[in-house]
mmCIF file of C-alpha atoms in Angstrom:
data_model
loop_
_atom_site.group_PDB
_atom_site.id
_atom_site.type_symbol
_atom_site.label_atom_id
_atom_site.label_comp_id
_atom_site.label_asym_id
_atom_site.label_seq_id
_atom_site.Cartn_x
_atom_site.Cartn_y
_atom_site.Cartn_z
ATOM 1 C CA UNK A 1343 34.793 -105.635 -36.479
ATOM 2 C CA UNK A 1344 32.402 -104.491 -34.974
ATOM 3 C CA UNK A 1345 28.945 -106.710 -34.948
ATOM 4 C CA UNK A 1346 26.880 -104.221 -36.997
ATOM 5 C CA UNK A 1347 28.873 -103.888 -39.726
ATOM 6 C CA UNK A 1348 28.308 -104.901 -42.994
ATOM 7 C CA UNK A 1349 29.940 -107.123 -45.137
ATOM 8 C CA UNK A 1350 30.045 -111.131 -45.707
ATOM 9 C CA UNK A 1351 32.035 -111.297 -41.943
ATOM 10 C CA UNK A 1352 29.364 -109.680 -40.470
ATOM 11 C CA UNK A 1353 27.956 -111.590 -37.429
ATOM 12 C CA UNK A 1354 24.099 -111.518 -37.345
ATOM 13 C CA UNK A 1355 22.153 -112.312 -33.384
ATOM 14 C CA UNK A 1356 21.141 -115.427 -33.057
ATOM 15 C CA UNK A 1357 18.014 -114.991 -34.249
ATOM 16 C CA UNK A 1358 18.867 -113.007 -37.740
ATOM 17 C CA UNK A 1359 19.372 -114.864 -40.902
ATOM 18 C CA UNK A 1360 22.393 -115.887 -42.620
ATOM 19 C CA UNK A 1361 23.409 -114.621 -45.813
ATOM 20 C CA UNK A 1362 21.824 -115.830 -48.656
ATOM 21 C CA UNK A 1363 24.099 -118.064 -50.919
ATOM 22 C CA UNK A 1364 24.739 -115.830 -54.043
ATOM 23 C CA UNK A 1365 22.611 -113.089 -53.509
ATOM 24 C CA UNK A 1366 21.288 -110.682 -50.752
ATOM 25 C CA UNK A 1367 19.997 -111.807 -47.863
ATOM 26 C CA UNK A 1368 17.370 -110.175 -46.859
ATOM 27 C CA UNK A 1369 17.301 -106.749 -45.257
ATOM 28 C CA UNK A 1370 17.755 -107.271 -41.155
ATOM 29 C CA UNK A 1371 15.312 -106.577 -38.094
ATOM 30 C CA UNK A 1372 15.257 -102.799 -38.166
ATOM 31 C CA UNK A 1373 14.147 -99.285 -39.652
ATOM 32 C CA UNK A 1374 13.906 -99.717 -43.219
ATOM 33 C CA UNK A 1375 17.040 -98.071 -45.051
ATOM 34 C CA UNK A 1376 15.988 -94.402 -46.872
ATOM 35 C CA UNK A 1377 14.072 -94.786 -50.387
ATOM 36 C CA UNK A 1378 12.707 -98.232 -49.275
ATOM 37 C CA UNK A 1379 8.995 -98.580 -48.480
ATOM 38 C CA UNK A 1380 7.709 -98.244 -44.549
ATOM 39 C CA UNK A 1381 6.574 -100.792 -42.696
ATOM 40 C CA UNK A 1382 3.484 -100.726 -41.314
ATOM 41 C CA UNK A 1383 3.392 -98.838 -37.893
ATOM 42 C CA UNK A 1384 6.125 -97.223 -37.991
ATOM 43 C CA UNK A 1385 6.892 -94.156 -38.354
ATOM 44 C CA UNK A 1386 9.256 -92.834 -40.897
ATOM 45 C CA UNK A 1387 11.637 -90.590 -39.009
ATOM 46 C CA UNK A 1388 13.238 -87.516 -41.323
ATOM 47 C CA UNK A 1389 16.510 -87.842 -41.523
ATOM 48 C CA UNK A 1390 18.981 -84.615 -42.261
ATOM 49 C CA UNK A 1391 15.519 -83.088 -43.306
ATOM 50 C CA UNK A 1392 14.814 -79.049 -41.188
ATOM 51 C CA UNK A 1393 11.558 -78.720 -40.520
ATOM 52 C CA UNK A 1394 9.599 -76.667 -43.521
ATOM 53 C CA UNK A 1395 8.670 -73.346 -41.874
ATOM 54 C CA UNK A 1396 5.337 -71.938 -41.776
ATOM 55 C CA UNK A 1397 4.553 -69.556 -44.697
ATOM 56 C CA UNK A 1398 5.425 -65.842 -44.585
ATOM 57 C CA UNK A 1399 1.781 -63.765 -43.298
ATOM 58 C CA UNK A 1400 1.360 -60.404 -44.685
ATOM 59 C CA UNK A 1401 3.908 -57.339 -43.138
ATOM 60 C CA UNK A 1402 1.668 -55.891 -40.062
ATOM 61 C CA UNK A 1403 0.768 -52.465 -40.349
ATOM 62 C CA UNK A 1404 3.215 -49.615 -39.295
ATOM 63 C CA UNK A 1405 1.904 -48.257 -36.443
ATOM 64 C CA UNK A 1406 2.278 -44.827 -35.486
ATOM 65 C CA UNK A 1407 5.769 -42.989 -34.341
ATOM 66 C CA UNK A 1408 6.773 -44.140 -30.866
ATOM 67 C CA UNK A 1409 5.899 -40.562 -28.327
ATOM 68 C CA UNK A 1410 8.908 -38.895 -28.355
ATOM 69 C CA UNK A 1411 11.215 -38.384 -24.287
ATOM 70 C CA UNK A 1412 9.261 -36.199 -21.945
ATOM 71 C CA UNK A 1413 11.593 -35.338 -20.589
ATOM 72 C CA UNK A 1414 13.994 -32.742 -22.002
ATOM 73 C CA UNK A 1415 17.722 -33.150 -22.996
ATOM 74 C CA UNK A 1416 20.245 -32.447 -19.980
ATOM 75 C CA UNK A 1417 21.433 -29.835 -20.999
ATOM 76 C CA UNK A 1418 18.427 -28.293 -22.205
ATOM 77 C CA UNK A 1419 17.583 -24.860 -20.212
ATOM 78 C CA UNK A 1420 14.083 -23.523 -19.643
ATOM 79 C CA UNK A 1421 12.215 -20.309 -18.457
ATOM 80 C CA UNK A 1422 15.350 -17.252 -17.408
ATOM 81 C CA UNK A 1423 17.682 -19.630 -17.197
ATOM 82 C CA UNK A 1424 17.624 -20.103 -21.447
ATOM 83 C CA UNK A 1425 18.691 -16.266 -21.843
ATOM 84 C CA UNK A 1426 21.947 -14.745 -21.998
ATOM 85 C CA UNK A 1427 23.607 -14.002 -19.152
ATOM 86 C CA UNK A 1428 22.616 -9.993 -20.319
ATOM 87 C CA UNK A 1429 19.763 -10.793 -20.574
ATOM 88 C CA UNK A 1430 19.556 -12.685 -16.783
ATOM 89 C CA UNK A 1431 21.451 -9.587 -15.490
ATOM 90 C CA UNK A 1432 18.426 -7.270 -16.863
ATOM 91 C CA UNK A 1433 15.276 -9.292 -16.253
ATOM 92 C CA UNK A 1434 16.810 -9.400 -12.353
ATOM 93 C CA UNK A 1435 17.231 -5.793 -11.892
ATOM 94 C CA UNK A 1436 13.961 -5.443 -13.636
ATOM 95 C CA UNK A 1437 12.004 -7.669 -11.545
ATOM 96 C CA UNK A 1438 14.464 -5.271 -8.388
ATOM 97 C CA UNK A 1439 13.086 -2.332 -9.427
ATOM 98 C CA UNK A 1440 9.227 -3.534 -9.061
ATOM 99 C CA UNK A 1441 10.373 -5.212 -6.288
ATOM 100 C CA UNK A 1442 11.538 -2.409 -4.524
ATOM 101 C CA UNK A 1443 8.182 0.079 -6.164
ATOM 102 C CA UNK A 1444 6.060 -2.216 -4.636
ATOM 103 C CA UNK A 1445 6.977 -2.680 -0.861
ATOM 104 C CA UNK A 1446 7.421 1.318 -1.160
ATOM 105 C CA UNK A 1447 3.828 1.462 -2.318
ATOM 106 C CA UNK A 1448 2.656 -0.349 0.129
ATOM 107 C CA UNK A 1449 4.308 1.388 2.985
ATOM 108 C CA UNK A 1450 3.174 4.346 1.754
ATOM 109 C CA UNK A 1451 -0.285 3.440 2.015
ATOM 110 C CA UNK A 1452 0.279 2.193 5.113
ATOM 111 C CA UNK A 1453 2.230 5.247 6.852
ATOM 112 C CA UNK A 1454 -0.736 7.776 4.888
ATOM 113 C CA UNK A 1455 -4.518 5.066 6.617
ATOM 114 C CA UNK A 1456 -2.367 4.440 10.134
ATOM 115 C CA UNK A 1457 -2.948 6.465 12.832
ATOM 116 C CA UNK A 1458 -0.518 9.441 13.231
ATOM 117 C CA UNK A 1459 2.591 8.342 14.392
ATOM 118 C CA UNK A 1460 6.870 9.233 14.761
ATOM 119 C CA UNK A 1461 7.150 8.678 11.091
ATOM 120 C CA UNK A 1462 4.163 10.499 9.971
ATOM 121 C CA UNK A 1463 4.968 13.707 11.731
ATOM 122 C CA UNK A 1464 8.551 13.860 10.556
ATOM 123 C CA UNK A 1465 7.985 12.766 6.938
ATOM 124 C CA UNK A 1466 4.289 12.816 6.251
ATOM 125 C CA UNK A 1467 5.176 15.596 3.772
ATOM 126 C CA UNK A 1468 6.634 12.885 1.645
ATOM 127 C CA UNK A 1469 4.307 10.550 2.328
ATOM 128 C CA UNK A 1470 1.075 13.166 1.314
ATOM 129 C CA UNK A 1471 2.878 13.468 -1.988
ATOM 130 C CA UNK A 1472 2.971 10.405 -2.703
ATOM 131 C CA UNK A 1473 -0.707 9.642 -2.111
ATOM 132 C CA UNK A 1474 -2.613 12.134 -3.485
ATOM 133 C CA UNK A 1475 -4.284 12.627 -6.256
ATOM 134 C CA UNK A 1476 -3.530 9.263 -7.467
ATOM 135 C CA UNK A 1477 -3.536 6.552 -4.775
ATOM 136 C CA UNK A 1478 -5.836 8.417 -2.103
ATOM 137 C CA UNK A 1479 -7.183 5.784 0.443
ATOM 138 C CA UNK A 1480 -10.810 6.641 1.950
ATOM 139 C CA UNK A 1481 -11.132 3.646 5.357
ATOM 140 C CA UNK A 1482 -14.999 5.755 6.372
ATOM 141 C CA UNK A 1483 -16.452 2.234 6.015
ATOM 142 C CA UNK A 1484 -14.271 0.575 8.354
ATOM 143 C CA UNK A 1485 -13.714 3.729 10.828
ATOM 144 C CA UNK A 1486 -15.635 2.803 14.141
ATOM 145 C CA UNK A 1487 -17.971 6.095 14.306
ATOM 146 C CA UNK A 1488 -19.303 5.633 10.563
ATOM 147 C CA UNK A 1489 -20.826 8.769 8.910
ATOM 148 C CA UNK A 1490 -24.870 8.895 9.883
ATOM 149 C CA UNK A 1491 -25.880 11.371 7.263
ATOM 150 C CA UNK A 1492 -26.995 12.555 4.743
ATOM 151 C CA UNK A 1493 -25.084 15.147 2.343
ATOM 152 C CA UNK A 1494 -26.570 15.958 -1.546
ATOM 153 C CA UNK A 1495 -25.090 18.233 -3.350
ATOM 154 C CA UNK A 1496 -27.172 20.834 -5.444
ATOM 155 C CA UNK A 1497 -26.534 23.274 -8.250
ATOM 156 C CA UNK A 1498 -27.780 26.179 -9.912
ATOM 157 C CA UNK A 1499 -26.808 28.439 -12.415
ATOM 158 C CA UNK A 1500 -27.030 31.674 -14.174
ATOM 159 C CA UNK A 1501 -27.280 31.509 -17.700
ATOM 160 C CA UNK A 1502 -26.996 33.605 -20.834
ATOM 161 C CA UNK A 1503 -30.214 33.005 -23.198
ATOM 162 C CA UNK A 1504 -30.377 34.082 -27.148
ATOM 163 C CA UNK A 1505 -32.077 37.543 -26.913
ATOM 164 C CA UNK A 1506 -28.892 38.547 -24.309
ATOM 165 C CA UNK A 1507 -30.151 38.215 -21.052
ATOM 166 C CA UNK A 1508 -29.450 36.117 -18.240
ATOM 167 C CA UNK A 1509 -31.682 34.114 -16.396
ATOM 168 C CA UNK A 1510 -31.165 32.085 -12.738
ATOM 169 C CA UNK A 1511 -32.346 28.571 -12.906
ATOM 170 C CA UNK A 1512 -33.351 26.809 -10.005
ATOM 171 C CA UNK A 1513 -31.262 24.402 -7.840
ATOM 172 C CA UNK A 1514 -31.058 20.531 -9.097
ATOM 173 C CA UNK A 1515 -29.899 18.312 -6.955
ATOM 174 C CA UNK A 1516 -27.526 16.065 -8.968
ATOM 175 C CA UNK A 1517 -26.717 13.363 -5.911
ATOM 176 C CA UNK A 1518 -30.715 12.745 -5.862
ATOM 177 C CA UNK A 1519 -30.429 12.404 -9.829
ATOM 178 C CA UNK A 1520 -26.849 9.678 -9.072
ATOM 179 C CA UNK A 1521 -28.899 7.875 -6.638
ATOM 180 C CA UNK A 1522 -31.662 7.530 -9.110
ATOM 181 C CA UNK A 1523 -29.384 6.111 -11.938
ATOM 182 C CA UNK A 1524 -28.236 3.434 -8.812
ATOM 183 C CA UNK A 1525 -31.228 2.374 -7.513
ATOM 184 C CA UNK A 1526 -32.290 -0.957 -9.132
ATOM 185 C CA UNK A 1527 -28.568 -0.822 -11.438
ATOM 186 C CA UNK A 1528 -26.744 -4.031 -10.531
ATOM 187 C CA UNK A 1529 -23.700 -2.576 -12.361
ATOM 188 C CA UNK A 1530 -24.217 1.320 -12.064
ATOM 189 C CA UNK A 1531 -20.532 2.848 -13.354
ATOM 190 C CA UNK A 1532 -18.479 4.787 -11.067
ATOM 191 C CA UNK A 1533 -18.796 8.554 -11.597
ATOM 192 C CA UNK A 1534 -22.334 8.180 -10.627
ATOM 193 C CA UNK A 1535 -21.441 5.907 -7.458
ATOM 194 C CA UNK A 1536 -18.290 8.462 -6.552
ATOM 195 C CA UNK A 1537 -18.038 11.372 -8.931
ATOM 196 C CA UNK A 1538 -20.072 13.498 -7.086
ATOM 197 C CA UNK A 1539 -19.288 12.130 -3.619
ATOM 198 C CA UNK A 1540 -15.719 12.494 -3.685
ATOM 199 C CA UNK A 1541 -15.270 15.529 -5.558
ATOM 200 C CA UNK A 1542 -17.515 17.103 -2.401
ATOM 201 C CA UNK A 1543 -14.838 15.567 -0.371
ATOM 202 C CA UNK A 1544 -12.265 16.968 -1.910
ATOM 203 C CA UNK A 1545 -13.080 20.198 -2.353
ATOM 204 C CA UNK A 1546 -14.279 20.349 1.980
ATOM 205 C CA UNK A 1547 -10.865 18.851 2.818
ATOM 206 C CA UNK A 1548 -8.861 21.636 0.489
ATOM 207 C CA UNK A 1549 -10.703 25.029 2.773
ATOM 208 C CA UNK A 1550 -12.062 26.251 6.405
ATOM 209 C CA UNK A 1551 -15.052 26.801 7.225
ATOM 210 C CA UNK A 1552 -15.313 29.779 5.125
ATOM 211 C CA UNK A 1553 -14.986 28.651 2.315
ATOM 212 C CA UNK A 1554 -11.457 30.127 1.492
ATOM 213 C CA UNK A 1555 -8.734 27.935 0.160
ATOM 214 C CA UNK A 1556 -6.281 26.089 2.171
ATOM 215 C CA UNK A 1557 -2.992 25.129 0.437
ATOM 216 C CA UNK A 1558 -2.435 25.074 -3.400
ATOM 217 C CA UNK A 1559 -5.168 22.056 -3.536
ATOM 218 C CA UNK A 1560 -7.464 24.266 -2.555
ATOM 219 C CA UNK A 1561 -7.800 26.225 -6.549
ATOM 220 C CA UNK A 1562 -7.743 22.816 -7.922
ATOM 221 C CA UNK A 1563 -10.433 21.184 -6.167
ATOM 222 C CA UNK A 1564 -13.036 24.274 -7.541
ATOM 223 C CA UNK A 1565 -12.087 23.497 -11.029
ATOM 224 C CA UNK A 1566 -12.697 20.073 -10.253
ATOM 225 C CA UNK A 1567 -16.147 20.472 -8.201
ATOM 226 C CA UNK A 1568 -17.060 23.353 -11.363
ATOM 227 C CA UNK A 1569 -16.030 21.501 -14.045
ATOM 228 C CA UNK A 1570 -18.343 18.670 -12.973
ATOM 229 C CA UNK A 1571 -20.783 20.117 -12.410
ATOM 230 C CA UNK A 1572 -20.914 22.421 -15.598
ATOM 231 C CA UNK A 1573 -21.077 19.385 -17.457
ATOM 232 C CA UNK A 1574 -24.145 18.392 -14.996
ATOM 233 C CA UNK A 1575 -25.518 21.210 -16.678
ATOM 234 C CA UNK A 1576 -24.872 20.839 -20.007
ATOM 235 C CA UNK A 1577 -27.078 17.673 -20.333
ATOM 236 C CA UNK A 1578 -29.320 18.243 -18.414
ATOM 237 C CA UNK A 1579 -32.897 18.358 -20.397
ATOM 238 C CA UNK A 1580 -34.439 21.791 -17.851
ATOM 239 C CA UNK A 1581 -31.560 23.963 -18.670
ATOM 240 C CA UNK A 1582 -31.649 23.614 -21.888
ATOM 241 C CA UNK A 1583 -35.044 24.261 -21.974
ATOM 242 C CA UNK A 1584 -35.720 27.010 -19.827
ATOM 243 C CA UNK A 1585 -32.908 28.841 -22.119
ATOM 244 C CA UNK A 1586 -34.383 27.449 -24.933
ATOM 245 C CA UNK A 1587 -31.796 25.614 -26.097
ATOM 246 C CA UNK A 1588 -29.193 27.815 -26.819
ATOM 247 C CA UNK A 1589 -28.222 29.721 -23.871
ATOM 248 C CA UNK A 1590 -24.578 29.761 -22.287
ATOM 249 C CA UNK A 1591 -23.474 28.715 -18.786
ATOM 250 C CA UNK A 1592 -21.861 32.320 -17.182
ATOM 251 C CA UNK A 1593 -21.626 31.110 -13.900
ATOM 252 C CA UNK A 1594 -22.862 28.631 -10.999
ATOM 253 C CA UNK A 1595 -23.230 27.659 -7.283
ATOM 254 C CA UNK A 1596 -23.156 25.187 -5.901
ATOM 255 C CA UNK A 1597 -24.683 24.058 -1.776
ATOM 256 C CA UNK A 1598 -24.651 20.719 0.359
ATOM 257 C CA UNK A 1599 -27.194 19.739 2.434
ATOM 258 C CA UNK A 1600 -26.587 17.480 5.248
ATOM 259 C CA UNK A 1601 -29.427 15.561 6.944
ATOM 260 C CA UNK A 1602 -29.062 12.883 10.276
ATOM 261 C CA UNK A 1603 -30.522 10.193 9.573
ATOM 262 C CA UNK A 1604 -32.810 9.581 11.816
ATOM 263 C CA UNK A 1605 -32.624 6.447 14.782
ATOM 264 C CA UNK A 1606 -34.429 3.237 14.612
ATOM 265 C CA UNK A 1607 -37.827 3.062 16.525
ATOM 266 C CA UNK A 1608 -36.075 0.970 19.142
ATOM 267 C CA UNK A 1609 -33.253 4.189 20.068
ATOM 268 C CA UNK A 1610 -33.617 6.074 22.323
ATOM 269 C CA UNK A 1611 -31.401 8.426 20.892
ATOM 270 C CA UNK A 1612 -32.853 11.918 20.121
ATOM 271 C CA UNK A 1613 -31.431 13.906 16.600
ATOM 272 C CA UNK A 1614 -32.414 16.796 14.444
ATOM 273 C CA UNK A 1615 -33.864 15.674 11.482
ATOM 274 C CA UNK A 1616 -33.787 19.304 10.112
ATOM 275 C CA UNK A 1617 -31.573 19.858 7.397
ATOM 276 C CA UNK A 1618 -28.491 22.474 7.574
ATOM 277 C CA UNK A 1619 -27.311 24.003 3.863
ATOM 278 C CA UNK A 1620 -23.720 25.213 3.153
ATOM 279 C CA UNK A 1621 -23.700 27.439 -0.433
ATOM 280 C CA UNK A 1622 -20.385 28.218 -1.846
ATOM 281 C CA UNK A 1623 -20.123 31.711 -3.645
ATOM 282 C CA UNK A 1624 -21.141 31.557 -7.255
ATOM 283 C CA UNK A 1625 -18.187 30.728 -9.967
ATOM 284 C CA UNK A 1626 -17.975 32.365 -13.011
ATOM 285 C CA UNK A 1627 -17.391 29.809 -16.155
ATOM 286 C CA UNK A 1628 -14.473 30.313 -18.291
ATOM 287 C CA UNK A 1629 -15.723 30.661 -21.719
ATOM 288 C CA UNK A 1630 -14.292 26.890 -22.739
ATOM 289 C CA UNK A 1631 -16.307 25.640 -19.993
ATOM 290 C CA UNK A 1632 -19.428 27.745 -20.700
ATOM 291 C CA UNK A 1633 -21.250 24.890 -23.853
ATOM 292 C CA UNK A 1634 -21.127 22.152 -21.275
ATOM 293 C CA UNK A 1635 -17.439 20.970 -21.187
ATOM 294 C CA UNK A 1636 -13.516 21.842 -22.032
ATOM 295 C CA UNK A 1637 -12.851 22.246 -25.518
#
């Protein structure tokens, strides 16, 4: 048997006492049996006992929901790709039409402002039909020989007063009125800057030196210029004061006053500063325009 087996026949080491007669002997040297008093200075081992778990604290507060994935799912499509095939074809056709029209417009504009060439001599009418009147270009600012003249548009009118008589007004300088409205104005209107000037350029481009219309646009330019001056006269306080406020405009006459811009003092160039006038014939004003505008 093993020396550590219990019982009366167990062998003990040389230092161990023998079994006591008729009674239990003293406990052998070693750890105290479970449940017995512990020997001083010797820690009591825990035999088969689990370590106590720490007390559970309060549940941590629930945090915000985790952010959703930034990348869309693999099967998700955005933009035109999200449309059905029928709508994709429609969008593609629309973009193609816009691109063709834009390219055609840029080409027509280039041919219009370019110097005369083989294409414009062959298809000049088609280019003009596309450009005029909505897309007309004026590149005089960038021309190698810009305008060196001051041109002012003046008008006078025959007005029927309230007593049946006719009164001829003096000349009104409409360009000077536009100039006074623009001077010092940080944001002048388009009409103050260009309406009257462009109307006069339109008239000159469609009439010869004898003020006779050239082509079908000649009568259109006359009507356009006449309506502008009648509207201006209808708003003019001097005209209303001369007719007592109750007269109607029967005829108008337009003229231009052109004078050369004097050269700088250091220049040796000599130009005449005497103004030149170009008077147009009297134009009768239709009844729907006589009151100062079209009704």
